[in-house]
PDB file of C-alpha atoms in Angstrom:
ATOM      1  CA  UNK A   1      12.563   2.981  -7.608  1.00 68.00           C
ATOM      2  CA  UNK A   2      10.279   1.069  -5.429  1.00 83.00           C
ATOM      3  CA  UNK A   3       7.904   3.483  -5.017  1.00 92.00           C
ATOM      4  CA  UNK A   4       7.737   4.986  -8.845  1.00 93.00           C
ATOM      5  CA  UNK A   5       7.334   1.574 -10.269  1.00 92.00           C
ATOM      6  CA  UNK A   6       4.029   0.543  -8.071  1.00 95.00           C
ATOM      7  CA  UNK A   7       2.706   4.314  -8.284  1.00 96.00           C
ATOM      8  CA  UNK A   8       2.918   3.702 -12.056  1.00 95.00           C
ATOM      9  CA  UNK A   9       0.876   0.362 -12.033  1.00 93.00           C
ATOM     10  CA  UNK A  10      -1.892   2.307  -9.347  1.00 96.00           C
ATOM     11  CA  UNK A  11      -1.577   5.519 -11.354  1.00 96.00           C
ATOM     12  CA  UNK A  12      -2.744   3.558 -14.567  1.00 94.00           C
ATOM     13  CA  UNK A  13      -5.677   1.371 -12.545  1.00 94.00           C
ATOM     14  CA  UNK A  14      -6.589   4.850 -11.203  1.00 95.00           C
ATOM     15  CA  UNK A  15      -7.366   6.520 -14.549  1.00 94.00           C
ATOM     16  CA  UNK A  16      -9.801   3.587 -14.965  1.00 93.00           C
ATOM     17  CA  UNK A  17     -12.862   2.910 -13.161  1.00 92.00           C
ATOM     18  CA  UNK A  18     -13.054   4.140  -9.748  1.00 95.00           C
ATOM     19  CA  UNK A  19     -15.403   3.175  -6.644  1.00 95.00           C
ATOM     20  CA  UNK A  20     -18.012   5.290  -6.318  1.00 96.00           C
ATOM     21  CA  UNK A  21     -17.058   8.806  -5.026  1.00 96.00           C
ATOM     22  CA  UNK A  22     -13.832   8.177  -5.462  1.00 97.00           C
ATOM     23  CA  UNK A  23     -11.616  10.697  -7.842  1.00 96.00           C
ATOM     24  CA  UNK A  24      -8.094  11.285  -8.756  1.00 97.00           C
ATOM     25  CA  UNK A  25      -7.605  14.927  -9.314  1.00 97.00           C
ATOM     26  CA  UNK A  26      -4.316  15.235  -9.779  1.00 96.00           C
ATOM     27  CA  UNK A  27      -1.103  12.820  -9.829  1.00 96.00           C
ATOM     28  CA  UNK A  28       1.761  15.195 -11.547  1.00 96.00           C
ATOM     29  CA  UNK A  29       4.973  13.154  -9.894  1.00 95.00           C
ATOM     30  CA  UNK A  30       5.846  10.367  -7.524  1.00 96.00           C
ATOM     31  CA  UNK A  31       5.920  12.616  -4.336  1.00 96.00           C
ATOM     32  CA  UNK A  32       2.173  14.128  -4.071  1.00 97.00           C
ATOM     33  CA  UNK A  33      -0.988  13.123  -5.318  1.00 98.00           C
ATOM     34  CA  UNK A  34      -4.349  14.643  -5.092  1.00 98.00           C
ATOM     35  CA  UNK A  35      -8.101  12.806  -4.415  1.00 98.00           C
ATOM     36  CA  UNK A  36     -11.594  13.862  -3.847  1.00 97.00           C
ATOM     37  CA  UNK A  37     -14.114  11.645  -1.841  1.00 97.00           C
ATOM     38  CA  UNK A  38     -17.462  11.812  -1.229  1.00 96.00           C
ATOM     39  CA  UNK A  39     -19.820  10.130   1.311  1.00 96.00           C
ATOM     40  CA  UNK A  40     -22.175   8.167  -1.087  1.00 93.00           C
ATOM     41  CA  UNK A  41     -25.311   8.058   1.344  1.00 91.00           C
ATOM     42  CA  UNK A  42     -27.203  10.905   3.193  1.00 90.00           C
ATOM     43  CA  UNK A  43     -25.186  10.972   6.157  1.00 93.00           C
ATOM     44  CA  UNK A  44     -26.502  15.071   6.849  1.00 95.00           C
ATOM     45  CA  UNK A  45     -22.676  15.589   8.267  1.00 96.00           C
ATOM     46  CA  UNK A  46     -21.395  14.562   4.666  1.00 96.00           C
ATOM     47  CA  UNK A  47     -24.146  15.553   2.467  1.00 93.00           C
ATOM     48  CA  UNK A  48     -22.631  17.419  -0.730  1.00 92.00           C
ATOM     49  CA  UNK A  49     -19.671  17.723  -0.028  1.00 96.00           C
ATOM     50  CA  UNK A  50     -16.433  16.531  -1.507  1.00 97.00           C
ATOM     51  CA  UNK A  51     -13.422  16.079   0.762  1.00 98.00           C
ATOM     52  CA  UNK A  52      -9.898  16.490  -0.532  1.00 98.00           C
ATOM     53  CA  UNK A  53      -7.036  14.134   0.665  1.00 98.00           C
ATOM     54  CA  UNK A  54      -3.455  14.975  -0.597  1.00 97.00           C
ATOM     55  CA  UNK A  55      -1.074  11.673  -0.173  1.00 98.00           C
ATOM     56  CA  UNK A  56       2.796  12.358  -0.107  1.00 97.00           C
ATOM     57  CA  UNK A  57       4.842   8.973  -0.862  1.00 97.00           C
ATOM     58  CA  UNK A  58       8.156   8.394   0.100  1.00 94.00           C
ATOM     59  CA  UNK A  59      10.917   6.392  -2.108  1.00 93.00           C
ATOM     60  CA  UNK A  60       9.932   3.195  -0.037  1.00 92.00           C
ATOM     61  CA  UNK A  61       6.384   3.276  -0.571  1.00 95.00           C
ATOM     62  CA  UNK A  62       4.482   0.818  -0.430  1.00 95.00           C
ATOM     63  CA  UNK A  63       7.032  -0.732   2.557  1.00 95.00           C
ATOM     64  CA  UNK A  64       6.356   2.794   4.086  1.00 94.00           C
ATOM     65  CA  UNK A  65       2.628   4.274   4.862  1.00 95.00           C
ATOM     66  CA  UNK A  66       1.998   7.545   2.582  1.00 96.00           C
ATOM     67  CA  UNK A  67       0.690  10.315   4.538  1.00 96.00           C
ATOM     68  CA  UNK A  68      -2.552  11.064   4.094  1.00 97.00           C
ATOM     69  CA  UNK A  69      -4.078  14.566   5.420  1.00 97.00           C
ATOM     70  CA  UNK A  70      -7.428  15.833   4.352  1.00 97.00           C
ATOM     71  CA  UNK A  71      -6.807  19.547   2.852  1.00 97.00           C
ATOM     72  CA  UNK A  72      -9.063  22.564   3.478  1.00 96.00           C
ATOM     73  CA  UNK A  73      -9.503  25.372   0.140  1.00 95.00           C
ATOM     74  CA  UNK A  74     -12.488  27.347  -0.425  1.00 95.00           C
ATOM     75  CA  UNK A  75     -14.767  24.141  -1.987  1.00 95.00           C
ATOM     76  CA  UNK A  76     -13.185  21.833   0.227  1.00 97.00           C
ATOM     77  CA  UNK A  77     -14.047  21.425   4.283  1.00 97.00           C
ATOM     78  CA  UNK A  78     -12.041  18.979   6.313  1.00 97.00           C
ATOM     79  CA  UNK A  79     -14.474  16.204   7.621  1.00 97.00           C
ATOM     80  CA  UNK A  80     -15.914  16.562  10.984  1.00 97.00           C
ATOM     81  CA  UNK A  81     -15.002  13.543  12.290  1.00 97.00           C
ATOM     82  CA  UNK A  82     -14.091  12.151  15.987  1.00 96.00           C
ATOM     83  CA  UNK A  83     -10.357  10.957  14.637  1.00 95.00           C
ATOM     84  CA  UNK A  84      -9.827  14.247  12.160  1.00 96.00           C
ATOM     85  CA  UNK A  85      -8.386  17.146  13.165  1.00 96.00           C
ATOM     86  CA  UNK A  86      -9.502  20.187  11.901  1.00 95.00           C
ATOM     87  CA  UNK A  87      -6.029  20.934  10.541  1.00 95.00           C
ATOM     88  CA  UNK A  88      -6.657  17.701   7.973  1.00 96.00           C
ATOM     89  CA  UNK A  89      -4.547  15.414  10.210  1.00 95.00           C
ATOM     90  CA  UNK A  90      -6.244  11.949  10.048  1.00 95.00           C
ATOM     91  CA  UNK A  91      -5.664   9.306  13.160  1.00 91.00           C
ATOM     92  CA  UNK A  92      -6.509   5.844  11.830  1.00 92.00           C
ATOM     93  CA  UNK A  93      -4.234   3.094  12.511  1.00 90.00           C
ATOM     94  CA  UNK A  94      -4.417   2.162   9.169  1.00 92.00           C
ATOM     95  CA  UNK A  95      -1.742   5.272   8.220  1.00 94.00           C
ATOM     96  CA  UNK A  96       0.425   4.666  10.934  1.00 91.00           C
ATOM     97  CA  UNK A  97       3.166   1.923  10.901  1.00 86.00           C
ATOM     98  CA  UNK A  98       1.561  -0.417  13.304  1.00 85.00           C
ATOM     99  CA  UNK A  99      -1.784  -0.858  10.863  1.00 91.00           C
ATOM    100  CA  UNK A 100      -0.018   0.129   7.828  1.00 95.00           C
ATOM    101  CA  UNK A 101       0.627  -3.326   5.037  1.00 95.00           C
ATOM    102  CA  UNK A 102       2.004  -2.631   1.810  1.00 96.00           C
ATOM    103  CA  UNK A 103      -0.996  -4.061   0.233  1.00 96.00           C
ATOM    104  CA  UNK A 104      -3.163  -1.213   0.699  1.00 96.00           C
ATOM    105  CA  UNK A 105      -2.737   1.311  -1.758  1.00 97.00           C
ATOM    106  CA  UNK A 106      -4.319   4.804  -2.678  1.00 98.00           C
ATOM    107  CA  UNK A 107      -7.344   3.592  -3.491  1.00 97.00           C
ATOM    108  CA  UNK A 108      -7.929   0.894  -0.842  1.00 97.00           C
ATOM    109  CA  UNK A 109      -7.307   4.388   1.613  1.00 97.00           C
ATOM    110  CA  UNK A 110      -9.606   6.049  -0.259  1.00 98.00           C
ATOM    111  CA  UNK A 111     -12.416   3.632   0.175  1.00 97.00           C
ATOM    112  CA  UNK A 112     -11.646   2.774   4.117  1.00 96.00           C
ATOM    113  CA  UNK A 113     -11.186   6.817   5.015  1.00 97.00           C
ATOM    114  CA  UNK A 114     -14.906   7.038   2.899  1.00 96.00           C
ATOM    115  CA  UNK A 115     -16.293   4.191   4.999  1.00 95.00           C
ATOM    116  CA  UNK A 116     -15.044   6.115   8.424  1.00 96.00           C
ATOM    117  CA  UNK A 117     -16.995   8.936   7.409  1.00 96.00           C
ATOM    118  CA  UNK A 118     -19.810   7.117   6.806  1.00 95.00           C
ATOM    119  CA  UNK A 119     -20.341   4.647   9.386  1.00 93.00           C
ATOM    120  CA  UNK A 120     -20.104   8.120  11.744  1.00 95.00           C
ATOM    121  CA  UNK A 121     -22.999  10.170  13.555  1.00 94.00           C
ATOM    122  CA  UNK A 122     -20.952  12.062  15.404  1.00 95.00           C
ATOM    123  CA  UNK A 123     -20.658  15.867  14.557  1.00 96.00           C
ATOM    124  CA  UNK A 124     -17.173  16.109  16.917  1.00 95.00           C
ATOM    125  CA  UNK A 125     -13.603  16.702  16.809  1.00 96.00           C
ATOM    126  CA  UNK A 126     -11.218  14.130  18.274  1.00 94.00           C
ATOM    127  CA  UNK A 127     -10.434  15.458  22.261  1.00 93.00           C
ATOM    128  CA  UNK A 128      -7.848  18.399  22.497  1.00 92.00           C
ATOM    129  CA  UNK A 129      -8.315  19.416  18.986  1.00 94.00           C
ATOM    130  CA  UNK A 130      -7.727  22.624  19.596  1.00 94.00           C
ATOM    131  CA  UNK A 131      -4.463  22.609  21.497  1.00 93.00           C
ATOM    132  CA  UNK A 132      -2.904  20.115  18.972  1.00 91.00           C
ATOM    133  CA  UNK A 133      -4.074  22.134  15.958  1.00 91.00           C
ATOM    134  CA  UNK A 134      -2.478  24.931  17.656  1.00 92.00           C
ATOM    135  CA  UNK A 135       1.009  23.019  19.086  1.00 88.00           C
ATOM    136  CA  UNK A 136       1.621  20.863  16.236  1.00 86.00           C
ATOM    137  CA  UNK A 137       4.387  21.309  14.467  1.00 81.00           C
ATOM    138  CA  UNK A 138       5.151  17.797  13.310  1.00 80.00           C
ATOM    139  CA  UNK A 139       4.239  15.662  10.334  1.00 81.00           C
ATOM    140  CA  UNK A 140       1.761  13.091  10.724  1.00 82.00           C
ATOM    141  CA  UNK A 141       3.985  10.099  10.362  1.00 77.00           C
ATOM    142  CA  UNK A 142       6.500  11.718  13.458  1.00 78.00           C
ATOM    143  CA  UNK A 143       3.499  11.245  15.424  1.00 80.00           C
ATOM    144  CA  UNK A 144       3.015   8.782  18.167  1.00 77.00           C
ATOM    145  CA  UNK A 145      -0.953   8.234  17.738  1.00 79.00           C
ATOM    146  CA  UNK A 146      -3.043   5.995  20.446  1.00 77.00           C
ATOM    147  CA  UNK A 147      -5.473   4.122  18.959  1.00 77.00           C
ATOM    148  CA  UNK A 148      -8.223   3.382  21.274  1.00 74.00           C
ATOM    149  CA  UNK A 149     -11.185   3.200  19.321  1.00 75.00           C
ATOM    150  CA  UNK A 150     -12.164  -0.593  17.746  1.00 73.00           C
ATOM    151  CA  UNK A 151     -15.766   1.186  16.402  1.00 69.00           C
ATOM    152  CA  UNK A 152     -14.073   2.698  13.053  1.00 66.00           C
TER     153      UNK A 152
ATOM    154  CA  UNK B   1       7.953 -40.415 -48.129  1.00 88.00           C
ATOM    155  CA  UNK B   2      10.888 -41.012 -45.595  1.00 92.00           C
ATOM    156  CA  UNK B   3      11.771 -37.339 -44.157  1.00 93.00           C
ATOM    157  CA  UNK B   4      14.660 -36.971 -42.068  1.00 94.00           C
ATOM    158  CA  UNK B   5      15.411 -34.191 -39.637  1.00 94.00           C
ATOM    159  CA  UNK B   6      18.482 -32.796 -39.616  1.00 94.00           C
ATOM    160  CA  UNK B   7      17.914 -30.153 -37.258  1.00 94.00           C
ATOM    161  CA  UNK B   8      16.024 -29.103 -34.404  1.00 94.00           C
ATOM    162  CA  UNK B   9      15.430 -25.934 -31.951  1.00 95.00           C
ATOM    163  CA  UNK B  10      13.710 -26.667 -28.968  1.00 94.00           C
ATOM    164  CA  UNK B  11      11.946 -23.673 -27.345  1.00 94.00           C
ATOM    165  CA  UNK B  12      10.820 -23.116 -24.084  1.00 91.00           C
ATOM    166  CA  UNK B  13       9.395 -20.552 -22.220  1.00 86.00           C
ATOM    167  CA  UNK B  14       9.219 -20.864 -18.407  1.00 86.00           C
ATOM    168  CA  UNK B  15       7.005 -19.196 -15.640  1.00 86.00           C
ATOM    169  CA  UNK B  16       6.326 -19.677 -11.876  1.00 87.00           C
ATOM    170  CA  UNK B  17       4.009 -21.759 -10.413  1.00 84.00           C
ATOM    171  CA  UNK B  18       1.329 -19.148  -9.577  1.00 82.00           C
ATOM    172  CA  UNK B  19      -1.662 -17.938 -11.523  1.00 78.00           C
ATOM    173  CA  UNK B  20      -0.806 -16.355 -14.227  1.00 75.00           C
ATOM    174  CA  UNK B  21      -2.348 -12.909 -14.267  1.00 78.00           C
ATOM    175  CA  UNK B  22      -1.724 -12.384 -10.687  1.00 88.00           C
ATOM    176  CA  UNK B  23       0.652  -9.710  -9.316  1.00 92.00           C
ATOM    177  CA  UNK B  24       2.668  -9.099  -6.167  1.00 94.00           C
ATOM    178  CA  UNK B  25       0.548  -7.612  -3.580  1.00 94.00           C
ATOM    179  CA  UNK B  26       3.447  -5.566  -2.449  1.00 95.00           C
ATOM    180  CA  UNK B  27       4.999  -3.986  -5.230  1.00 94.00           C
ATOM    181  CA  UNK B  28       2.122  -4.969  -8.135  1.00 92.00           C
ATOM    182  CA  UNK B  29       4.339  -6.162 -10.686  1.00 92.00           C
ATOM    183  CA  UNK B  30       3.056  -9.899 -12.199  1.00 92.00           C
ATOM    184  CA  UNK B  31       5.175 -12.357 -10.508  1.00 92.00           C
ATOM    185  CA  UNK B  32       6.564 -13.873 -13.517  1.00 90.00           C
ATOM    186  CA  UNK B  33       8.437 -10.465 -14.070  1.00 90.00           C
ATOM    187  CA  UNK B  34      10.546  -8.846 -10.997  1.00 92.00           C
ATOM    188  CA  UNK B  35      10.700  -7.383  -7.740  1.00 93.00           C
ATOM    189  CA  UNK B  36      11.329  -3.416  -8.336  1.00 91.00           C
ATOM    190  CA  UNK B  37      14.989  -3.882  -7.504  1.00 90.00           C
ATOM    191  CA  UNK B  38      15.793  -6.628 -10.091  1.00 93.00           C
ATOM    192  CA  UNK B  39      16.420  -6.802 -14.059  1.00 92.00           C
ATOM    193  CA  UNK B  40      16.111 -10.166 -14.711  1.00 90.00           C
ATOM    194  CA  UNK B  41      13.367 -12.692 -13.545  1.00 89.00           C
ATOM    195  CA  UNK B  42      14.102 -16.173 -12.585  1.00 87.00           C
ATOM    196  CA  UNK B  43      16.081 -17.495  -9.475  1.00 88.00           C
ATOM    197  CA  UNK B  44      17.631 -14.498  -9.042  1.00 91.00           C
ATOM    198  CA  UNK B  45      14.294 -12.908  -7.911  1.00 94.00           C
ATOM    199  CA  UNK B  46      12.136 -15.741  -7.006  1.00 92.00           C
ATOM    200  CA  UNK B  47       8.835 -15.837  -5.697  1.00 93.00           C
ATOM    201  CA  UNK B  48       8.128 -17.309  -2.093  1.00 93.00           C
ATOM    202  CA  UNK B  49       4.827 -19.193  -0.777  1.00 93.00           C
ATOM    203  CA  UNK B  50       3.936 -18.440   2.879  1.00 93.00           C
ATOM    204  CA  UNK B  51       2.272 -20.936   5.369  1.00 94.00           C
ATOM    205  CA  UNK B  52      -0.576 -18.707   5.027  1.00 93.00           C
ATOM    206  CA  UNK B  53      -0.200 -19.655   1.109  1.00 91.00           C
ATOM    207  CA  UNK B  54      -0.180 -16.053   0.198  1.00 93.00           C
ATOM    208  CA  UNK B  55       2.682 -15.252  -2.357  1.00 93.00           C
ATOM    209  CA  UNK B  56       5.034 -12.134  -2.701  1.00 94.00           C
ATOM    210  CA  UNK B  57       8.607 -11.677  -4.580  1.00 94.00           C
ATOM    211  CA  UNK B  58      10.839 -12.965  -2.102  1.00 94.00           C
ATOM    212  CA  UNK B  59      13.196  -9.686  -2.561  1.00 95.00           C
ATOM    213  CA  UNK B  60       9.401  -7.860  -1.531  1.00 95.00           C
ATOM    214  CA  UNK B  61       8.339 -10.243   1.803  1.00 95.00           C
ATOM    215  CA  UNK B  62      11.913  -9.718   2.227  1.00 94.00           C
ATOM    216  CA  UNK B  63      12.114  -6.024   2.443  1.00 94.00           C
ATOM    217  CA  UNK B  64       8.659  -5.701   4.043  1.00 95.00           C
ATOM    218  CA  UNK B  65       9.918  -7.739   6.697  1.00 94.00           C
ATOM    219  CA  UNK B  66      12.883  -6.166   7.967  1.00 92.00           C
ATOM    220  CA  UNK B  67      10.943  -3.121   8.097  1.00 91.00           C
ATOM    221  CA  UNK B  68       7.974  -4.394   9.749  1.00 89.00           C
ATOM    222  CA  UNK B  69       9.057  -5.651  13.720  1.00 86.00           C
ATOM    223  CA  UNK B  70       6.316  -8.153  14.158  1.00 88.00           C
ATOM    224  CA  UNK B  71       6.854  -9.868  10.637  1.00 90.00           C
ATOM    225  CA  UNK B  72       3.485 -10.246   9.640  1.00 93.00           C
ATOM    226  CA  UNK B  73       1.849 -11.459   6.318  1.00 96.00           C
ATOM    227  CA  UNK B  74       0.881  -8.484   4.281  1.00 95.00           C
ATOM    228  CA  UNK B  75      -2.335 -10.022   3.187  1.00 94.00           C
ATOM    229  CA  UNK B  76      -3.343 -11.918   6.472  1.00 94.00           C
ATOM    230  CA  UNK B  77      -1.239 -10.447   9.138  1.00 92.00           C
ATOM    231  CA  UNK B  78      -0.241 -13.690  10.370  1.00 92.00           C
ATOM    232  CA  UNK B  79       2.878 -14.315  11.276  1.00 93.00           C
ATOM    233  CA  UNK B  80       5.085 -14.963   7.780  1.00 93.00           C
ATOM    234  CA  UNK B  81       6.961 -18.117   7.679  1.00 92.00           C
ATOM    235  CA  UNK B  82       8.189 -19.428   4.952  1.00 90.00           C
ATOM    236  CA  UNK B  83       6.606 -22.498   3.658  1.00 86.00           C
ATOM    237  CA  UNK B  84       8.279 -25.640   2.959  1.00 76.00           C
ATOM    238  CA  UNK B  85      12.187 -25.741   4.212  1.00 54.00           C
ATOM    239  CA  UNK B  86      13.545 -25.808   0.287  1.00 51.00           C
ATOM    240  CA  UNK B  87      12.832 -22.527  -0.645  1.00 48.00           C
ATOM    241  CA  UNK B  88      14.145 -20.972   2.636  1.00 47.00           C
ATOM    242  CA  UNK B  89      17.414 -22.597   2.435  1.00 48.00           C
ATOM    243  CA  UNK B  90      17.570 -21.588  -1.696  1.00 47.00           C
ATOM    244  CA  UNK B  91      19.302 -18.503  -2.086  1.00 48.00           C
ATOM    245  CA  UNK B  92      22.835 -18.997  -1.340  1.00 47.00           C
ATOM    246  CA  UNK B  93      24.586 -17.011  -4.201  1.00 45.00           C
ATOM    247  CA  UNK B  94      25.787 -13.620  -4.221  1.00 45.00           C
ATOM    248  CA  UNK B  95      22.026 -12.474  -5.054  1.00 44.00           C
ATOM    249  CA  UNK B  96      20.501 -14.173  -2.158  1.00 41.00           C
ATOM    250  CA  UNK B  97      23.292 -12.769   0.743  1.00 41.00           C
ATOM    251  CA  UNK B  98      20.472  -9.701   1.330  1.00 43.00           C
ATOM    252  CA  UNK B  99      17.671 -11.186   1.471  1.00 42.00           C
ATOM    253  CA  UNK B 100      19.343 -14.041   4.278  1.00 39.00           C
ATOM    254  CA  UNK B 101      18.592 -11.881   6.718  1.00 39.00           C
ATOM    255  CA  UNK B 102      15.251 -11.247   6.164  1.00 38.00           C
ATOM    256  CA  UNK B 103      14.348 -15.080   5.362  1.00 39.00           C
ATOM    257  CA  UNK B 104      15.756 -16.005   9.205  1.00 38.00           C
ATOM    258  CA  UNK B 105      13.474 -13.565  10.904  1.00 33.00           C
TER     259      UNK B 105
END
């Protein structure tokens, strides 16, 4: 109840005028919505592309963080980024319940996940990506991120 | 000419003392309407000020609260305390009982 009611109110402000680079593809329940973002300057690491996040809200949302992963299809590469896995997982304190406040929403994500790929020059994946890719088995919000990094 | 009035209706219409076209942060319905939980606006689902003088549906702060262990403002991520003792101590009926909790944090 919590949840449906404010997705309805962001669904509606989201069919409206969106930030730059910033696109709702497809919002079909309450449980799983789709977005596209794109880095507006020339950042070369960024440069035409479009980046696909899926967010999955649970029945206390906005109390609880949605997870957000980046998803990977044939148009769609997951960001190389020093905090994104290259299995979509995002670590930004922002999705996790110590940074999370319920007055963020899809779109305020949206626009701070398109400002971390901007304000980066680093063509790198964040330090034992490839064991975790590999190991993990758990959901992003079961896991028990460190946040070290003030730059982002 | 004399008139005389023999009857009246007096109608009112009330709303909270917050802008009027503002909304909830947390939940993004206007504040003169509910919390998601509610039916009915009006005491039963008040709005509260914080010392920070940001504003939320006391049911929402409420909620958000509980959940979150440091207690902080949404908005500011100060620490929320309620401002002004009246509205802490308000709720006392059967509506208030859950949100008690939450408002002694």
């Amino acid at each position: 109840m919590f949840a449906s009611k404010r997705l309805s109110k962001e669904l509606q402000k989201l069919q409206g005028t969106l930030p730059p680079g910033i696109s709702l593809i497809s919002a079909e329940n309450f449980e799983e919505w789709l977005m596209d973002i794109k880095v507006m300057d020339d950042n070369p690491l960024y440069r035409n592309e479009v980046y696909r996040l899926r967010f999955r809200f649970g029945s206390s949302y906005p109390i609880e963080a949605p997870e957000v992963t980046f998803v990977q299809d044939p148009s769609h590469p997951i960001p190389m980024h020093p905090h994104v896995y290259s299995n979509g997982i995002i670590c930004l304190d922002l999705l996790d319940t110590s940074g999370w406040s319920p007055v963020q929403n899809v779109e305020s994500v949206c626009v701070s996940l398109q400002s971390m790929l901007t304000g980066n020059s680093k063509n790198e994946r964040p330090p034992g990506n490839d064991a975790f890719v590999r190991t993990n088995r758990q959901r992003p919000r079961d896991i028990n991120f460190v946040f070290h990094d003030n730059k982002v | 000419m004399k008139v005389t009035i023999l009857e009246w209706h007096a109608v009112a219409a009330w709303r909270w003392d917050a802008p009027a076209d503002d909304v909830c942060g947390i939940c993004s319905q206007p504040y003169d309407s509910t919390c998601p939980k509610c039916k009915y606006p009006g005491d039963d689902c008040s709005i509260v000020e914080g010392e920070c003088t940001h504003t939320f549906h006391m049911h929402c702060i409420a909620t958000w609260m509980q959940h979150d262990p440091k207690s902080q403002c949404p908005m500011c991520r100060q620490d929320f305390k309620f401002k002004g003792e009246n509205v802490a101590q308000e709720p006392q009926g059967e509506e208030g009982r859950d949100v008690g909790e939450g408002a002694a944090v």
